[in-house]
Coordinates of C-alpha atoms in Angstrom, one line a residue:
X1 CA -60.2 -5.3 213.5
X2 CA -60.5 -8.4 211.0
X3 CA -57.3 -9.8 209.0
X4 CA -57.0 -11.9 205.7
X5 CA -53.9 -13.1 204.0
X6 CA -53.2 -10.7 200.7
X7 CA -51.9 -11.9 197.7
X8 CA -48.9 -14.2 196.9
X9 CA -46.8 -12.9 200.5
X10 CA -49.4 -14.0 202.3
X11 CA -49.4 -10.7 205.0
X12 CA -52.4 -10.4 207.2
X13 CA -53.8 -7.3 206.4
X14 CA -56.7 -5.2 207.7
X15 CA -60.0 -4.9 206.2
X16 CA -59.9 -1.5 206.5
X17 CA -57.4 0.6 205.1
X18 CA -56.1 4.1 205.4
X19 CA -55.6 6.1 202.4
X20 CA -53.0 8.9 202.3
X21 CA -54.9 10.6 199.5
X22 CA -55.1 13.7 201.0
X23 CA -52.4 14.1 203.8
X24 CA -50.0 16.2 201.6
X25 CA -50.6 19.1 203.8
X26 CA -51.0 17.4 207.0
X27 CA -47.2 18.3 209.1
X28 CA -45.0 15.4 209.4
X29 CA -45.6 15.4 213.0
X30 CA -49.2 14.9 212.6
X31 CA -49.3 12.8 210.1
X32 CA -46.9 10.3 212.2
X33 CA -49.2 10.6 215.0
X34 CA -52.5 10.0 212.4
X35 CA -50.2 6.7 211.2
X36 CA -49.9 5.7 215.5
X37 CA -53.6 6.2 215.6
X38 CA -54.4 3.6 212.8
X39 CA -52.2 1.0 214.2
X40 CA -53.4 1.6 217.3
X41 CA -57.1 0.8 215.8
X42 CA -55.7 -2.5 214.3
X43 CA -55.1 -0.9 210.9
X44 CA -51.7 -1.8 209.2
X45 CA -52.6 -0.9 205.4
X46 CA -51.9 2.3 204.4
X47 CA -52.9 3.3 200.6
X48 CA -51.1 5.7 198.7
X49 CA -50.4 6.8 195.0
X50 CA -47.8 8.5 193.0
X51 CA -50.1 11.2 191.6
X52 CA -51.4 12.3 194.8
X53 CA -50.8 15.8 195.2
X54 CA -48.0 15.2 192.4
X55 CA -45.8 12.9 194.4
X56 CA -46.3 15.1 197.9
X57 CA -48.1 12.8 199.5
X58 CA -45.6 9.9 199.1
X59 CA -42.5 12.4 200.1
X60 CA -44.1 13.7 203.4
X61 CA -44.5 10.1 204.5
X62 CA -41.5 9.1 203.4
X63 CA -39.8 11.9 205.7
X64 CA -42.0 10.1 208.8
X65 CA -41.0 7.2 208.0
X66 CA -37.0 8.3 207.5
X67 CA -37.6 9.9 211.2
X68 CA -39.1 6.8 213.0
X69 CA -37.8 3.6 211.0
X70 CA -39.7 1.2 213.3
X71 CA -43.0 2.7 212.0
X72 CA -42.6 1.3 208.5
X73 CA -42.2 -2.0 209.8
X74 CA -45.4 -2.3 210.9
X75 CA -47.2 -1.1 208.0
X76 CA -48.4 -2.9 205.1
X77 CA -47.7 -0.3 202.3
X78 CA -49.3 0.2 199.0
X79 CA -48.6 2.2 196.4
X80 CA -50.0 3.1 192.7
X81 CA -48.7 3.9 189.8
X82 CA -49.8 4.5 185.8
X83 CA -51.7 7.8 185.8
X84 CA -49.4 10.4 184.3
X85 CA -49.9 14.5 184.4
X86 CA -48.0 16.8 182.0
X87 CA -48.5 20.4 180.1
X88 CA -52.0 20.3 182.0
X89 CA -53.1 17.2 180.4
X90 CA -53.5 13.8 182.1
X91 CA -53.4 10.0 180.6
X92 CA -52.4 6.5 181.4
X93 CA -49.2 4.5 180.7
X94 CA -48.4 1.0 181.7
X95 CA -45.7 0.4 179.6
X96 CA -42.6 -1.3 181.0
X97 CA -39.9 1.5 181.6
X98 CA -42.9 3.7 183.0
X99 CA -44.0 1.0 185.4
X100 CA -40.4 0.6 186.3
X101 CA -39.0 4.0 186.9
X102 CA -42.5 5.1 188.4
X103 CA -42.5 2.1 191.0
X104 CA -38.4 3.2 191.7
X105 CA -39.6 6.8 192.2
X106 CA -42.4 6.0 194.2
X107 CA -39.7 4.2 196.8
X108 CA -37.3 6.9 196.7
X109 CA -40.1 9.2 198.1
X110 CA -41.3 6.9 200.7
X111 CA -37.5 5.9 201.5
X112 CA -38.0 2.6 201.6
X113 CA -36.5 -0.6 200.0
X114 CA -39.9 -1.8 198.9
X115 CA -43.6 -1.8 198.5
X116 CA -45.7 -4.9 199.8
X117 CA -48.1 -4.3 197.2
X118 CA -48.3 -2.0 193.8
X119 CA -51.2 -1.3 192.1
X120 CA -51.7 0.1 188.4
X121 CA -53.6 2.8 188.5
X122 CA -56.6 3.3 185.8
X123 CA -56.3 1.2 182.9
X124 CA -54.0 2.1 179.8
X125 CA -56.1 1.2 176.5
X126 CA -52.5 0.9 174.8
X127 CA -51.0 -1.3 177.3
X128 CA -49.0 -4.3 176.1
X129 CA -49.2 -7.4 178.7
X130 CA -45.9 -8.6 178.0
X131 CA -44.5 -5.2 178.7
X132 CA -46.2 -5.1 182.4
X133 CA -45.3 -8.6 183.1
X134 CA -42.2 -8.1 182.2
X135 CA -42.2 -4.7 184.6
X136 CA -43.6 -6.8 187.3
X137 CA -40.8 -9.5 186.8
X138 CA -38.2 -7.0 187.2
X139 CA -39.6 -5.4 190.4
X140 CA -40.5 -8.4 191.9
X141 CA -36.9 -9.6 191.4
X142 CA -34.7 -7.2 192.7
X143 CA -37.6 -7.4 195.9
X144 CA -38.8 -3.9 195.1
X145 CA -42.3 -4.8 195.3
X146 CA -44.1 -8.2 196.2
X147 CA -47.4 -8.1 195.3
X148 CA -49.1 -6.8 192.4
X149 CA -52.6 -5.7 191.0
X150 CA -54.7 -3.2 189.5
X151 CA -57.2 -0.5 190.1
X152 CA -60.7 0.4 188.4
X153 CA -60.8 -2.6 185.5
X154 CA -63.5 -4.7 184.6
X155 CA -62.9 -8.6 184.6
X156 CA -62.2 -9.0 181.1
X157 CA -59.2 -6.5 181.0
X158 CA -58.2 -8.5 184.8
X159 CA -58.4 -11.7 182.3
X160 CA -56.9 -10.5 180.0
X161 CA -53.6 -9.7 182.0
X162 CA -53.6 -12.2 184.2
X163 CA -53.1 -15.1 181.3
X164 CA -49.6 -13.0 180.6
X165 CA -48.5 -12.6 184.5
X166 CA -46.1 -14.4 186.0
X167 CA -48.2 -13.6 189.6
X168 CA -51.4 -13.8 191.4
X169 CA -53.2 -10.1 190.9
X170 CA -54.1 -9.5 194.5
X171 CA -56.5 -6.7 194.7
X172 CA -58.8 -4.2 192.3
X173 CA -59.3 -1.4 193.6
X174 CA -62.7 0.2 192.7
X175 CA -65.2 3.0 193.2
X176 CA -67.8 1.1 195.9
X177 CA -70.2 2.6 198.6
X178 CA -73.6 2.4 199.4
X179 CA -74.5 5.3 197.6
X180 CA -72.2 3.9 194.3
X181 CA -73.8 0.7 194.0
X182 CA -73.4 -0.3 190.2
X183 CA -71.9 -3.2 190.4
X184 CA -74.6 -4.4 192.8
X185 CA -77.2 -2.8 190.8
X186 CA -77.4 -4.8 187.2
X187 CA -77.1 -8.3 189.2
X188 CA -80.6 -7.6 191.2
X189 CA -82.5 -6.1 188.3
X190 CA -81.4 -9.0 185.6
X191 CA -83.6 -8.6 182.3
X192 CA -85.3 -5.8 183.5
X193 CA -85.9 -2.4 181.2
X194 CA -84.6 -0.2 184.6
X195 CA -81.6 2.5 184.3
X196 CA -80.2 0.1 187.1
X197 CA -80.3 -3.3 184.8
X198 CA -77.6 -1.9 182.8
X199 CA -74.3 -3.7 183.8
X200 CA -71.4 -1.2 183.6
X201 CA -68.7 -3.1 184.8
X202 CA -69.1 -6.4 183.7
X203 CA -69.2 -8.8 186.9
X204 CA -66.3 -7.2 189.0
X205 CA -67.9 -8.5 192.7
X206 CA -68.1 -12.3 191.4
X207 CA -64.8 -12.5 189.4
X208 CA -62.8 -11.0 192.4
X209 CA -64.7 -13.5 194.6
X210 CA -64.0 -16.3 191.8
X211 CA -60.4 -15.1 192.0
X212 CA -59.8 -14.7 195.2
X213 CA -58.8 -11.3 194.9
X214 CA -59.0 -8.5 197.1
X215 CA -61.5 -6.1 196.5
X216 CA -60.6 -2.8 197.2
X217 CA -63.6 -0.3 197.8
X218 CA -62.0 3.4 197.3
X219 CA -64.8 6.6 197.8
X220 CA -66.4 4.9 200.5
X221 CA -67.7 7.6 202.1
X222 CA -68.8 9.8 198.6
X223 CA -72.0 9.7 196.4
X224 CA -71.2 10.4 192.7
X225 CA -67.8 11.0 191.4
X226 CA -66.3 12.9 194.1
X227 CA -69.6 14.9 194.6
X228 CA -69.6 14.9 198.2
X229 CA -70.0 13.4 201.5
X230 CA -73.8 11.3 202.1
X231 CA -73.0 11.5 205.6
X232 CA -75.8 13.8 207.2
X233 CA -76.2 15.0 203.5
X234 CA -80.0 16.2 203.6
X235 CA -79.9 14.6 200.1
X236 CA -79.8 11.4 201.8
X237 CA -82.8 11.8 204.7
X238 CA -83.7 8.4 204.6
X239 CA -80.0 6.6 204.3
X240 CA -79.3 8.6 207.1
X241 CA -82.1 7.7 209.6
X242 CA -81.5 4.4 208.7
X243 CA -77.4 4.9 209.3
X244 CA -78.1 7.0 212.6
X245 CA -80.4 4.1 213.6
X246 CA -78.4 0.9 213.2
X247 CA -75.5 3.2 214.8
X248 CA -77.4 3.9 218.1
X249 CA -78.5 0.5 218.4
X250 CA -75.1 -1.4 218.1
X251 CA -73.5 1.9 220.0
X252 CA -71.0 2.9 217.1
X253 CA -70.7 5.9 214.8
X254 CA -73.4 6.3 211.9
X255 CA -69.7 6.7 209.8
X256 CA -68.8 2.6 210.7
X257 CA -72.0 1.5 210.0
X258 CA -71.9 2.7 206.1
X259 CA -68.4 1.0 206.2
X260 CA -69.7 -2.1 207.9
X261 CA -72.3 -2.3 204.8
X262 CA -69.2 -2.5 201.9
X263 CA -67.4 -4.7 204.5
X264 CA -70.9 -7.0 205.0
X265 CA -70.1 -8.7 201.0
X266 CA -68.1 -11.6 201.5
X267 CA -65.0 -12.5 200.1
X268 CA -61.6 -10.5 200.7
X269 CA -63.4 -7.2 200.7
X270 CA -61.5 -4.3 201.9
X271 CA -63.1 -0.4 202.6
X272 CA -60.7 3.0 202.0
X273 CA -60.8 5.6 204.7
X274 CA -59.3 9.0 203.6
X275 CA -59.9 11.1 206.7
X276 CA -56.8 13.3 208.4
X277 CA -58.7 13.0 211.5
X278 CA -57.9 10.5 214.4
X279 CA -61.0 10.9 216.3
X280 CA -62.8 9.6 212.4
X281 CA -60.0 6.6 212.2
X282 CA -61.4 5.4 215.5
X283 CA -64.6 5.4 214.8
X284 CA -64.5 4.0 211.2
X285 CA -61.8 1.1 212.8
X286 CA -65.2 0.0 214.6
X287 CA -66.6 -1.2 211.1
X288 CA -65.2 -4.6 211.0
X289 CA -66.5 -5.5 214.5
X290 CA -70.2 -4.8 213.3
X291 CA -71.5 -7.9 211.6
X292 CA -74.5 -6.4 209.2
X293 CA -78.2 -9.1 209.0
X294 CA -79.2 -9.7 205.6
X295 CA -82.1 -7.7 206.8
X296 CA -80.3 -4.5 207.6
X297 CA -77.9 -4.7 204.7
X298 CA -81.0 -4.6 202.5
X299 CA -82.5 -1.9 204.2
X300 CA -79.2 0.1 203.8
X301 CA -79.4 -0.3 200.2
X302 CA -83.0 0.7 199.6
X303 CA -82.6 3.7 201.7
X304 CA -79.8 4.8 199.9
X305 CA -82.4 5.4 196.6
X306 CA -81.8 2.2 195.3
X307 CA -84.2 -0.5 194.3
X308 CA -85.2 -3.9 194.0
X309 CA -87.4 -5.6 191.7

């Protein structure tokens, strides 16, 4: 496994992380034993979120944790808040007492005393950035939470906020695989009239890099918006023969390999796994071991349908 230092605390955290997004149904005994089998890879960040399966996701490991008290000591926990649910519709709030009381609510289901990092969820087109520093300020304080940042934004919105915040934002967390190349896309095919020259999120890769921030690659593993799994996907022949390829020569799974491409861009570049299955935490741990050539990243990304000018 590879480290870095995150954020203003300075904890050496994994490049990959393990996301909780969909262990809500898992038992508590085997979702302690999925948490052993990711430290036991070398991965100590686990990702988690408030909504996720309405707060279920937090309480069930909260109740492991309760049970084996060591176990959260070793884990570099992160949380998000800022997407609300109600009366079956769903929008965003980032205003102070929200970010408070949903941060305190988040830690009363996890049963802990604090969160190494929180992260605000999608971004909140009313939001006031007094009102969130001021949040921030407050948890920070009272050592609730002790590093902050933000999730899906674009670098003018992460400018925006950051003039107003008393802290370092330490990571953005943001829709990236090699099949969900767009902000990868618009910086090859500059000033050319292709679909793919179109820049939709306005420079996110360089201004983390610029920043220092901690890039946070959720859907890792998806094409689309949650559409499915490339992964022996006969939409994806090529990608795959290429994947299957690079795997058998450097004897790891075809699964680390597409992980080892997000983790191939420099900087502090972290990839989401959301698997339940240990055997799949293994394999994807293997990812930051595999050291990508310019050739074969390249080659991933053409297979994958994409193009270069």
């Amino acid at each position: 496994m590879k480290y870095f230092n995150f954020g203003q605390s300075g904890d050496s955290v994994s490049t990959v992380i393990l996301g909780l997004m969909r262990t809500a149904d898992m038992g508590k005994d085997s979702l302690k034993g999925l948490c052993e089998t990711a430290l036991e890879a070398g991965i100590n960040f686990f990702d988690t979120a408030d909504c996720y399966a309405d707060g279920r996701a937090e309480s069930l490991l909260g109740e492991v944790f309760q049970e084996n008290p060591s176990l959260r000591d070793k884990i570099f926990l992160q949380s998000k808040c800022g997407i609300r649910s109600e009366d079956g519709m769903t929008w965003y709030d980032f205003s102070r007492d929200y970010i408070v009381s949903a941060a305190e609510a988040s830690l009363s289901r996890l049963k802990t005393d604090h969160l190494d990092s929180l992260l605000l969820h999608r971004p909140d087109a009313l939001m006031e950035p007094d009102e969130i520093a001021e949040a921030f300020t407050a948890l920070y304080k009272s050592g609730k939470v002790l590093n902050f940042g933000f999730s899906n934004c674009n670098p003018m919105i992460l400018e925006y906020l950051a003039k107003n915040l008393p802290f370092k934002i330490c990571a953005n967390q943001v829709q990236f695989s090699v099949c969900h190349t767009p902000m990868l896309d618009a910086g090859f095919q500059v000033n050319m009239k292709w679909e793919g020259s179109v820049m939709r999120d306005g420079g996110i890769l360089e201004y983390c890099r610029m920043n220092d921030i901690a890039l946070q690659a959720w859907s890792t593993m998806q094409y689309g918006f949650f559409e499915g799994v490339y992964l022996n996907n006969e939409r994806f022949p090529k990608l795959n023969e290429v994947l299957y390829r690079i795997a058998g020569e450097k004897g790891v799974s075809a699964a680390a390999v597409a992980l080892a491409w997000i983790l191939r861009y420099p900087g502090k570049t972290q990839a989401v796994i959301g698997t339940t299955k240990s055997d799949r935490i293994r394999e994807s741990a293997q990812a930051a071991g595999i050291e990508l050539s310019r050739k074969e990243w390249y080659e991933l990304y053409l297979s994958a349908g994409n193009r270069l000018p």
